[in-house]
Amino acid sequence: MNAQDIIRSIEAEHMKADLPVIHVGDRVRVGVKIQEGGKERVQPYEGDVIAMRNTGINRTITVRRVFQGVGVERVFLLHSPRIDSIKVIQRGKVRRAKLYYLRNLMGKASRIKARFDRSL
Amino acid sequence: MTVGILGTKLGMTQIFDEAGRSVPITVVQAGPCPITQIKTPQTDGYTAIQVAYGEVREKNLSRPERGHLNKSQTPPMRHLREFRLEDASAYQLGQTITVDIFSPGQLVDVHGTSIGRGFAGYQKRHNFKRGPMAHGSKNHRLPGSTGAGTTPGRVFPGKRMAGRMGNAAVTIRKLQVVRVDAERNLILIKGALPGKPGALVSITPAKVVGRK
């Protein structure tokens, strides 16, 4: 086994096999495990995927939502055990790999059009 | 003054610990290292064991090197290193040192050769500030003054200047062992190690300095 195969086999032990197919522009609901007074509960976070990084175990998505008029972006490390669940709610029709332009748009203009040719 | 192990840096990645935190790790393939020589105060003036690492073809070694390894029935190996000890009576010739000497959570020191950066300038080598890049400035990456004038009339020794950077012996202390895989001779160490992937590193239990 060469070095890359060994490193990949170590990563494979920590990677999730059941991640859904996520595209940029999709609306997702992410369940995040949080510690609260010694108890653990799952907090849902919903928003649009505006960027994605496909780098093996370091795979992340950036999820944006506008909450009380303030834009909130969270980066989720998809293979992390703290991510309880990810569900794709709606597929989006976009023409960019990174949707950073949404940060400059407000209200109706910042919506992403849904597409129905991809299964959820 | 403890026995360590020699290994090859394979590369870096990250894994998750029990709390779900991502931990940056370096994967090292280390050992097994056969003991090729035991040095004693009677014959050598000090106590140490010499270990070998890195199997090569026989034709890649010189005859003296092969002869030295034959004394301990060791297959042809590239690297020889010594670990000094207080007492070497627990070790015999031909005995192998494996990654089993380390356990997860243990602190280790890693010794290796840093990445060579060639002839590097003031900013890269000594973290000097750079001059203004615009407004007519021609002083972009220059060193500034190297000292006073006629008195002393020379540049003091040790003045930081441009020159060869890296490719030097480096020890990184108190790194944590995350996991030991004895089957594949792997050690996972938290943090970065000197050198590029493929570099030879020597891992020893962390040296305790001062009062215990």
mmCIF file of C-alpha atoms in Angstrom:
data_model
loop_
_atom_site.group_PDB
_atom_site.id
_atom_site.type_symbol
_atom_site.label_atom_id
_atom_site.label_comp_id
_atom_site.label_asym_id
_atom_site.label_seq_id
_atom_site.Cartn_x
_atom_site.Cartn_y
_atom_site.Cartn_z
ATOM 1 C CA MET A 1 0.000 0.000 0.000
ATOM 2 C CA ASN A 2 1.368 3.428 -0.820
ATOM 3 C CA ALA A 3 1.081 6.530 1.336
ATOM 4 C CA GLN A 4 -2.103 7.872 -0.262
ATOM 5 C CA ASP A 5 -3.914 4.525 0.095
ATOM 6 C CA ILE A 6 -2.978 4.336 3.779
ATOM 7 C CA ILE A 7 -4.196 7.875 4.440
ATOM 8 C CA ARG A 8 -7.399 7.203 2.532
ATOM 9 C CA SER A 9 -8.055 4.040 4.534
ATOM 10 C CA ILE A 10 -7.656 6.011 7.798
ATOM 11 C CA GLU A 11 -10.048 8.677 6.532
ATOM 12 C CA ALA A 12 -12.536 6.046 5.392
ATOM 13 C CA GLU A 13 -13.047 4.904 8.993
ATOM 14 C CA HIS A 14 -14.283 8.380 9.898
ATOM 15 C CA MET A 15 -16.368 9.133 6.832
ATOM 16 C CA LYS A 16 -20.109 8.688 6.538
ATOM 17 C CA ALA A 17 -21.349 6.400 3.793
ATOM 18 C CA ASP A 18 -24.932 7.622 3.805
ATOM 19 C CA LEU A 19 -24.577 11.293 2.875
ATOM 20 C CA PRO A 20 -27.267 12.497 0.456
ATOM 21 C CA VAL A 21 -26.345 13.978 -2.921
ATOM 22 C CA ILE A 22 -26.174 17.730 -2.374
ATOM 23 C CA HIS A 23 -25.818 20.356 -5.088
ATOM 24 C CA VAL A 24 -25.131 24.063 -4.799
ATOM 25 C CA GLY A 25 -28.464 25.909 -4.762
ATOM 26 C CA ASP A 26 -30.323 23.201 -2.871
ATOM 27 C CA ARG A 27 -32.333 24.001 0.235
ATOM 28 C CA VAL A 28 -31.236 21.699 3.052
ATOM 29 C CA ARG A 29 -32.173 21.042 6.651
ATOM 30 C CA VAL A 30 -29.163 20.159 8.789
ATOM 31 C CA GLY A 31 -29.560 18.605 12.235
ATOM 32 C CA VAL A 32 -26.705 19.752 14.475
ATOM 33 C CA LYS A 33 -25.995 18.036 17.782
ATOM 34 C CA ILE A 34 -25.450 20.574 20.547
ATOM 35 C CA GLN A 35 -24.557 20.162 24.212
ATOM 36 C CA GLU A 36 -26.903 21.970 26.563
ATOM 37 C CA GLY A 37 -26.398 21.615 30.300
ATOM 38 C CA GLY A 38 -24.982 18.125 30.063
ATOM 39 C CA LYS A 39 -27.763 17.047 27.724
ATOM 40 C CA GLU A 40 -27.450 16.566 24.008
ATOM 41 C CA ARG A 41 -30.141 17.602 21.577
ATOM 42 C CA VAL A 42 -30.458 18.118 17.834
ATOM 43 C CA GLN A 43 -30.951 21.639 16.554
ATOM 44 C CA PRO A 44 -32.261 21.990 13.003
ATOM 45 C CA TYR A 45 -30.829 24.620 10.683
ATOM 46 C CA GLU A 46 -32.396 25.299 7.329
ATOM 47 C CA GLY A 47 -31.123 27.309 4.385
ATOM 48 C CA ASP A 48 -29.684 27.370 0.872
ATOM 49 C CA VAL A 49 -26.364 25.768 -0.016
ATOM 50 C CA ILE A 50 -24.308 28.603 -1.494
ATOM 51 C CA ALA A 51 -20.908 26.878 -1.621
ATOM 52 C CA MET A 52 -19.498 23.402 -1.385
ATOM 53 C CA ARG A 53 -16.014 22.003 -0.917
ATOM 54 C CA ASN A 54 -15.408 18.418 -2.038
ATOM 55 C CA THR A 55 -12.147 17.461 -0.372
ATOM 56 C CA GLY A 56 -12.662 13.973 0.957
ATOM 57 C CA ILE A 57 -13.074 13.943 4.718
ATOM 58 C CA ASN A 58 -12.929 17.739 4.828
ATOM 59 C CA ARG A 59 -16.076 18.083 2.705
ATOM 60 C CA THR A 60 -18.083 21.133 3.738
ATOM 61 C CA ILE A 61 -21.190 23.023 2.677
ATOM 62 C CA THR A 62 -21.949 26.677 3.392
ATOM 63 C CA VAL A 63 -25.629 27.154 4.218
ATOM 64 C CA ARG A 64 -27.149 30.635 4.080
ATOM 65 C CA ARG A 65 -30.441 31.817 5.451
ATOM 66 C CA VAL A 66 -31.837 35.229 6.232
ATOM 67 C CA PHE A 67 -33.021 35.342 9.816
ATOM 68 C CA GLN A 68 -34.900 38.440 11.064
ATOM 69 C CA GLY A 69 -33.431 40.480 8.231
ATOM 70 C CA VAL A 70 -29.884 39.402 9.029
ATOM 71 C CA GLY A 71 -28.039 37.027 6.736
ATOM 72 C CA VAL A 72 -26.567 34.020 8.569
ATOM 73 C CA GLU A 73 -24.086 31.639 6.988
ATOM 74 C CA ARG A 74 -22.890 28.451 8.619
ATOM 75 C CA VAL A 75 -20.244 26.072 7.346
ATOM 76 C CA PHE A 76 -20.925 22.405 8.082
ATOM 77 C CA LEU A 77 -18.256 19.737 8.063
ATOM 78 C CA LEU A 78 -20.392 17.002 6.527
ATOM 79 C CA HIS A 79 -18.484 13.984 7.835
ATOM 80 C CA SER A 80 -18.392 15.336 11.398
ATOM 81 C CA PRO A 81 -20.208 13.218 14.003
ATOM 82 C CA ARG A 82 -21.798 16.434 15.267
ATOM 83 C CA ILE A 83 -23.901 16.587 12.125
ATOM 84 C CA ASP A 84 -26.829 14.364 12.987
ATOM 85 C CA SER A 85 -28.760 14.478 9.733
ATOM 86 C CA ILE A 86 -28.919 16.301 6.422
ATOM 87 C CA LYS A 87 -32.072 16.429 4.361
ATOM 88 C CA VAL A 88 -32.492 18.030 0.964
ATOM 89 C CA ILE A 89 -35.825 19.853 0.902
ATOM 90 C CA GLN A 90 -35.717 21.404 -2.539
ATOM 91 C CA ARG A 91 -33.399 21.303 -5.544
ATOM 92 C CA GLY A 92 -32.370 24.710 -6.864
ATOM 93 C CA LYS A 93 -31.701 25.933 -10.379
ATOM 94 C CA VAL A 94 -28.463 27.932 -10.388
ATOM 95 C CA ARG A 95 -25.730 28.693 -12.900
ATOM 96 C CA ARG A 96 -22.796 29.198 -10.545
ATOM 97 C CA ALA A 97 -20.734 26.896 -8.332
ATOM 98 C CA LYS A 98 -20.509 29.581 -5.630
ATOM 99 C CA LEU A 99 -23.562 31.726 -4.938
ATOM 100 C CA TYR A 100 -21.794 34.520 -3.089
ATOM 101 C CA TYR A 101 -23.769 37.062 -5.152
ATOM 102 C CA LEU A 102 -26.798 36.234 -3.003
ATOM 103 C CA ARG A 103 -25.174 38.196 -0.171
ATOM 104 C CA ASN A 104 -25.807 41.402 -2.100
ATOM 105 C CA LEU A 105 -29.433 40.609 -2.878
ATOM 106 C CA MET A 106 -32.446 41.174 -0.652
ATOM 107 C CA GLY A 107 -35.946 39.763 -0.385
ATOM 108 C CA LYS A 108 -37.540 38.428 -3.560
ATOM 109 C CA ALA A 109 -34.389 38.815 -5.649
ATOM 110 C CA SER A 110 -32.448 36.485 -3.378
ATOM 111 C CA ARG A 111 -34.745 33.530 -3.940
ATOM 112 C CA ILE A 112 -33.436 30.485 -5.802
ATOM 113 C CA LYS A 113 -35.738 28.982 -8.411
ATOM 114 C CA ALA A 114 -36.668 25.373 -7.729
ATOM 115 C CA ARG A 115 -35.869 22.627 -10.221
ATOM 116 C CA PHE A 116 -37.696 19.334 -10.443
ATOM 117 C CA ASP A 117 -35.551 17.233 -12.788
ATOM 118 C CA ARG A 118 -33.342 16.073 -9.919
ATOM 119 C CA SER A 119 -34.776 13.692 -7.377
ATOM 120 C CA LEU A 120 -34.678 14.684 -3.733
ATOM 121 C CA MET B 1 17.621 8.993 27.216
ATOM 122 C CA THR B 2 14.892 6.688 25.989
ATOM 123 C CA VAL B 3 14.484 4.488 22.995
ATOM 124 C CA GLY B 4 12.533 5.832 20.067
ATOM 125 C CA ILE B 5 11.701 4.651 16.597
ATOM 126 C CA LEU B 6 12.453 5.739 13.025
ATOM 127 C CA GLY B 7 9.718 6.239 10.489
ATOM 128 C CA THR B 8 8.563 7.808 7.256
ATOM 129 C CA LYS B 9 6.172 10.733 7.212
ATOM 130 C CA LEU B 10 3.312 9.741 4.922
ATOM 131 C CA GLY B 11 1.175 12.874 4.976
ATOM 132 C CA MET B 12 -1.505 14.752 6.857
ATOM 133 C CA THR B 13 -5.247 14.428 7.173
ATOM 134 C CA GLN B 14 -7.876 14.867 9.876
ATOM 135 C CA ILE B 15 -9.966 12.504 11.947
ATOM 136 C CA PHE B 16 -12.710 12.984 14.530
ATOM 137 C CA ASP B 17 -12.297 12.324 18.248
ATOM 138 C CA GLU B 18 -14.976 11.019 20.657
ATOM 139 C CA ALA B 19 -16.353 14.526 21.252
ATOM 140 C CA GLY B 20 -16.784 14.989 17.485
ATOM 141 C CA ARG B 21 -13.964 17.508 17.195
ATOM 142 C CA SER B 22 -11.822 17.323 14.091
ATOM 143 C CA VAL B 23 -8.173 16.587 14.938
ATOM 144 C CA PRO B 24 -5.364 17.358 12.456
ATOM 145 C CA ILE B 25 -3.030 14.386 12.271
ATOM 146 C CA THR B 26 0.162 13.323 10.557
ATOM 147 C CA VAL B 27 0.421 9.686 9.547
ATOM 148 C CA VAL B 28 3.836 8.111 10.139
ATOM 149 C CA GLN B 29 4.867 4.639 9.094
ATOM 150 C CA ALA B 30 7.438 3.677 11.713
ATOM 151 C CA GLY B 31 9.611 0.637 12.223
ATOM 152 C CA PRO B 32 10.031 -2.195 12.769
ATOM 153 C CA CYS B 33 13.574 -1.213 13.634
ATOM 154 C CA PRO B 34 16.041 -4.034 14.373
ATOM 155 C CA ILE B 35 18.815 -3.287 16.859
ATOM 156 C CA THR B 36 22.097 -3.464 14.991
ATOM 157 C CA GLN B 37 24.588 -2.551 17.674
ATOM 158 C CA ILE B 38 24.709 -2.085 21.438
ATOM 159 C CA LYS B 39 27.264 0.421 22.607
ATOM 160 C CA THR B 40 28.732 -0.003 26.073
ATOM 161 C CA PRO B 41 31.048 2.171 28.176
ATOM 162 C CA GLN B 42 33.748 -0.537 27.944
ATOM 163 C CA THR B 43 33.954 -0.523 24.149
ATOM 164 C CA ASP B 44 32.548 2.873 23.112
ATOM 165 C CA GLY B 45 32.693 5.095 26.182
ATOM 166 C CA TYR B 46 28.914 5.512 26.424
ATOM 167 C CA THR B 47 25.716 3.480 26.427
ATOM 168 C CA ALA B 48 23.426 3.464 23.412
ATOM 169 C CA ILE B 49 21.595 1.218 21.029
ATOM 170 C CA GLN B 50 21.783 1.593 17.280
ATOM 171 C CA VAL B 51 18.718 0.786 15.200
ATOM 172 C CA ALA B 52 18.174 0.402 11.459
ATOM 173 C CA TYR B 53 15.256 1.453 9.312
ATOM 174 C CA GLY B 54 14.162 1.484 5.671
ATOM 175 C CA GLU B 55 14.674 -1.735 3.720
ATOM 176 C CA VAL B 56 16.647 -1.439 0.505
ATOM 177 C CA ARG B 57 18.088 -3.842 -2.034
ATOM 178 C CA GLU B 58 21.393 -5.329 -1.080
ATOM 179 C CA LYS B 59 23.252 -3.730 -3.989
ATOM 180 C CA ASN B 60 22.381 -0.266 -2.680
ATOM 181 C CA LEU B 61 24.619 -0.699 0.345
ATOM 182 C CA SER B 62 28.388 -0.723 0.440
ATOM 183 C CA ARG B 63 30.225 -3.826 1.618
ATOM 184 C CA PRO B 64 31.194 -2.282 4.968
ATOM 185 C CA GLU B 65 27.568 -1.359 5.569
ATOM 186 C CA ARG B 66 26.419 -4.873 4.718
ATOM 187 C CA GLY B 67 29.100 -6.343 6.938
ATOM 188 C CA HIS B 68 27.958 -4.199 9.850
ATOM 189 C CA LEU B 69 24.327 -5.282 9.423
ATOM 190 C CA ASN B 70 25.310 -8.941 8.991
ATOM 191 C CA LYS B 71 26.716 -8.939 12.532
ATOM 192 C CA SER B 72 23.165 -8.637 13.859
ATOM 193 C CA GLN B 73 21.516 -10.715 11.086
ATOM 194 C CA THR B 74 19.668 -7.595 9.880
ATOM 195 C CA PRO B 75 18.342 -7.388 6.306
ATOM 196 C CA PRO B 76 19.815 -4.521 4.216
ATOM 197 C CA MET B 77 18.536 -1.204 5.564
ATOM 198 C CA ARG B 78 19.222 2.390 4.628
ATOM 199 C CA HIS B 79 19.243 4.357 7.859
ATOM 200 C CA LEU B 80 21.109 3.837 11.125
ATOM 201 C CA ARG B 81 20.426 5.927 14.212
ATOM 202 C CA GLU B 82 21.510 5.777 17.830
ATOM 203 C CA PHE B 83 19.430 6.251 20.946
ATOM 204 C CA ARG B 84 21.457 6.904 24.097
ATOM 205 C CA LEU B 85 20.420 5.109 27.259
ATOM 206 C CA GLU B 86 21.294 4.805 30.920
ATOM 207 C CA ASP B 87 21.219 1.049 30.775
ATOM 208 C CA ALA B 88 21.073 -1.091 27.647
ATOM 209 C CA SER B 89 20.939 -4.468 29.385
ATOM 210 C CA ALA B 90 17.261 -4.938 28.451
ATOM 211 C CA TYR B 91 18.103 -4.914 24.752
ATOM 212 C CA GLN B 92 19.727 -7.616 22.644
ATOM 213 C CA LEU B 93 21.211 -7.578 19.191
ATOM 214 C CA GLY B 94 18.629 -8.360 16.503
ATOM 215 C CA GLN B 95 15.652 -7.474 18.708
ATOM 216 C CA THR B 96 13.149 -5.274 16.858
ATOM 217 C CA ILE B 97 11.552 -2.070 18.103
ATOM 218 C CA THR B 98 7.988 -1.580 16.891
ATOM 219 C CA VAL B 99 5.350 1.115 17.283
ATOM 220 C CA ASP B 100 4.066 -0.782 20.338
ATOM 221 C CA ILE B 101 6.435 1.266 22.510
ATOM 222 C CA PHE B 102 3.975 4.177 22.104
ATOM 223 C CA SER B 103 0.412 4.422 23.343
ATOM 224 C CA PRO B 104 -2.425 6.809 22.451
ATOM 225 C CA GLY B 105 -2.355 10.034 24.458
ATOM 226 C CA GLN B 106 1.395 9.863 25.058
ATOM 227 C CA LEU B 107 3.509 12.952 24.327
ATOM 228 C CA VAL B 108 6.386 12.512 21.893
ATOM 229 C CA ASP B 109 9.217 14.541 20.399
ATOM 230 C CA VAL B 110 9.682 14.246 16.644
ATOM 231 C CA HIS B 111 13.041 14.951 15.051
ATOM 232 C CA GLY B 112 13.470 15.440 11.325
ATOM 233 C CA THR B 113 14.740 17.686 8.554
ATOM 234 C CA SER B 114 12.675 20.753 7.695
ATOM 235 C CA ILE B 115 11.622 21.574 4.140
ATOM 236 C CA GLY B 116 14.475 23.307 2.299
ATOM 237 C CA ARG B 117 13.521 26.713 0.937
ATOM 238 C CA GLY B 118 16.760 27.548 -0.851
ATOM 239 C CA PHE B 119 18.174 31.065 -0.750
ATOM 240 C CA ALA B 120 15.404 32.990 0.984
ATOM 241 C CA GLY B 121 15.095 36.749 1.481
ATOM 242 C CA TYR B 122 14.625 38.788 4.636
ATOM 243 C CA GLN B 123 10.840 38.590 4.769
ATOM 244 C CA LYS B 124 10.591 34.838 4.369
ATOM 245 C CA ARG B 125 13.646 33.919 6.425
ATOM 246 C CA HIS B 126 13.483 36.354 9.349
ATOM 247 C CA ASN B 127 9.958 37.811 9.132
ATOM 248 C CA PHE B 128 11.226 41.340 8.395
ATOM 249 C CA LYS B 129 8.610 43.938 7.512
ATOM 250 C CA ARG B 130 8.478 44.998 3.911
ATOM 251 C CA GLY B 131 8.647 48.572 2.616
ATOM 252 C CA PRO B 132 5.778 50.446 0.940
ATOM 253 C CA MET B 133 4.826 48.942 -2.415
ATOM 254 C CA ALA B 134 3.664 52.262 -3.964
ATOM 255 C CA HIS B 135 3.878 56.067 -3.653
ATOM 256 C CA GLY B 136 7.262 56.124 -5.378
ATOM 257 C CA SER B 137 8.886 53.753 -2.942
ATOM 258 C CA LYS B 138 11.674 51.610 -4.333
ATOM 259 C CA ASN B 139 12.212 49.848 -1.008
ATOM 260 C CA HIS B 140 9.997 46.767 -1.353
ATOM 261 C CA ARG B 141 11.850 43.830 0.208
ATOM 262 C CA LEU B 142 15.162 45.405 1.244
ATOM 263 C CA PRO B 143 16.732 44.762 4.675
ATOM 264 C CA GLY B 144 17.130 48.359 5.875
ATOM 265 C CA SER B 145 20.183 49.259 7.907
ATOM 266 C CA THR B 146 22.663 46.547 8.866
ATOM 267 C CA GLY B 147 24.282 48.614 11.610
ATOM 268 C CA ALA B 148 26.111 51.833 12.507
ATOM 269 C CA GLY B 149 28.712 53.600 10.292
ATOM 270 C CA THR B 150 32.433 54.190 10.750
ATOM 271 C CA THR B 151 32.223 52.955 14.327
ATOM 272 C CA PRO B 152 32.300 49.938 14.435
ATOM 273 C CA GLY B 153 32.965 49.911 10.667
ATOM 274 C CA ARG B 154 31.752 46.377 10.223
ATOM 275 C CA VAL B 155 28.579 44.307 10.386
ATOM 276 C CA PHE B 156 28.246 42.423 13.638
ATOM 277 C CA PRO B 157 28.317 38.630 13.443
ATOM 278 C CA GLY B 158 24.876 37.075 13.658
ATOM 279 C CA LYS B 159 23.178 39.962 11.821
ATOM 280 C CA ARG B 160 20.079 38.483 10.255
ATOM 281 C CA MET B 161 20.413 38.462 6.490
ATOM 282 C CA ALA B 162 19.196 36.570 3.437
ATOM 283 C CA GLY B 163 20.524 33.067 2.929
ATOM 284 C CA ARG B 164 19.802 29.390 2.913
ATOM 285 C CA MET B 165 16.616 28.570 4.768
ATOM 286 C CA GLY B 166 15.225 25.238 5.919
ATOM 287 C CA ASN B 167 16.753 21.811 5.275
ATOM 288 C CA ALA B 168 17.949 21.883 8.878
ATOM 289 C CA ALA B 169 17.522 19.471 11.779
ATOM 290 C CA VAL B 170 14.331 20.322 13.660
ATOM 291 C CA THR B 171 12.766 18.789 16.762
ATOM 292 C CA ILE B 172 9.106 19.408 17.434
ATOM 293 C CA ARG B 173 8.380 18.720 21.076
ATOM 294 C CA LYS B 174 5.377 17.457 22.997
ATOM 295 C CA LEU B 175 3.185 16.204 20.190
ATOM 296 C CA GLN B 176 0.358 13.907 21.149
ATOM 297 C CA VAL B 177 0.005 10.364 19.835
ATOM 298 C CA VAL B 178 -3.582 9.956 18.661
ATOM 299 C CA ARG B 179 -3.542 6.333 17.592
ATOM 300 C CA VAL B 180 -1.120 3.435 17.165
ATOM 301 C CA ASP B 181 -1.762 0.789 14.524
ATOM 302 C CA ALA B 182 0.638 -2.056 15.272
ATOM 303 C CA GLU B 183 -0.598 -4.194 12.388
ATOM 304 C CA ARG B 184 0.366 -1.692 9.724
ATOM 305 C CA ASN B 185 3.193 -0.078 11.747
ATOM 306 C CA LEU B 186 1.442 3.291 11.768
ATOM 307 C CA ILE B 187 1.452 6.110 14.319
ATOM 308 C CA LEU B 188 -1.020 8.975 14.083
ATOM 309 C CA ILE B 189 0.410 12.124 15.660
ATOM 310 C CA LYS B 190 -1.557 15.304 16.289
ATOM 311 C CA GLY B 191 -0.122 18.282 14.430
ATOM 312 C CA ALA B 192 2.501 18.808 11.759
ATOM 313 C CA LEU B 193 5.933 17.180 11.507
ATOM 314 C CA PRO B 194 9.101 18.512 9.856
ATOM 315 C CA GLY B 195 9.757 17.711 6.202
ATOM 316 C CA LYS B 196 7.681 16.662 3.245
ATOM 317 C CA PRO B 197 5.840 13.346 2.915
ATOM 318 C CA GLY B 198 8.464 10.636 2.540
ATOM 319 C CA ALA B 199 10.854 12.326 4.961
ATOM 320 C CA LEU B 200 12.679 10.336 7.635
ATOM 321 C CA VAL B 201 11.568 11.211 11.167
ATOM 322 C CA SER B 202 12.680 9.941 14.544
ATOM 323 C CA ILE B 203 10.017 9.656 17.240
ATOM 324 C CA THR B 204 10.984 9.489 20.909
ATOM 325 C CA PRO B 205 8.939 9.799 24.107
ATOM 326 C CA ALA B 206 8.790 13.475 25.110
ATOM 327 C CA LYS B 207 11.806 14.705 27.014
ATOM 328 C CA VAL B 208 10.850 16.030 30.428
ATOM 329 C CA VAL B 209 12.793 19.174 31.263
ATOM 330 C CA GLY B 210 13.121 20.533 34.791
ATOM 331 C CA ARG B 211 11.485 19.234 37.935
ATOM 332 C CA LYS B 212 9.023 16.403 37.642
#
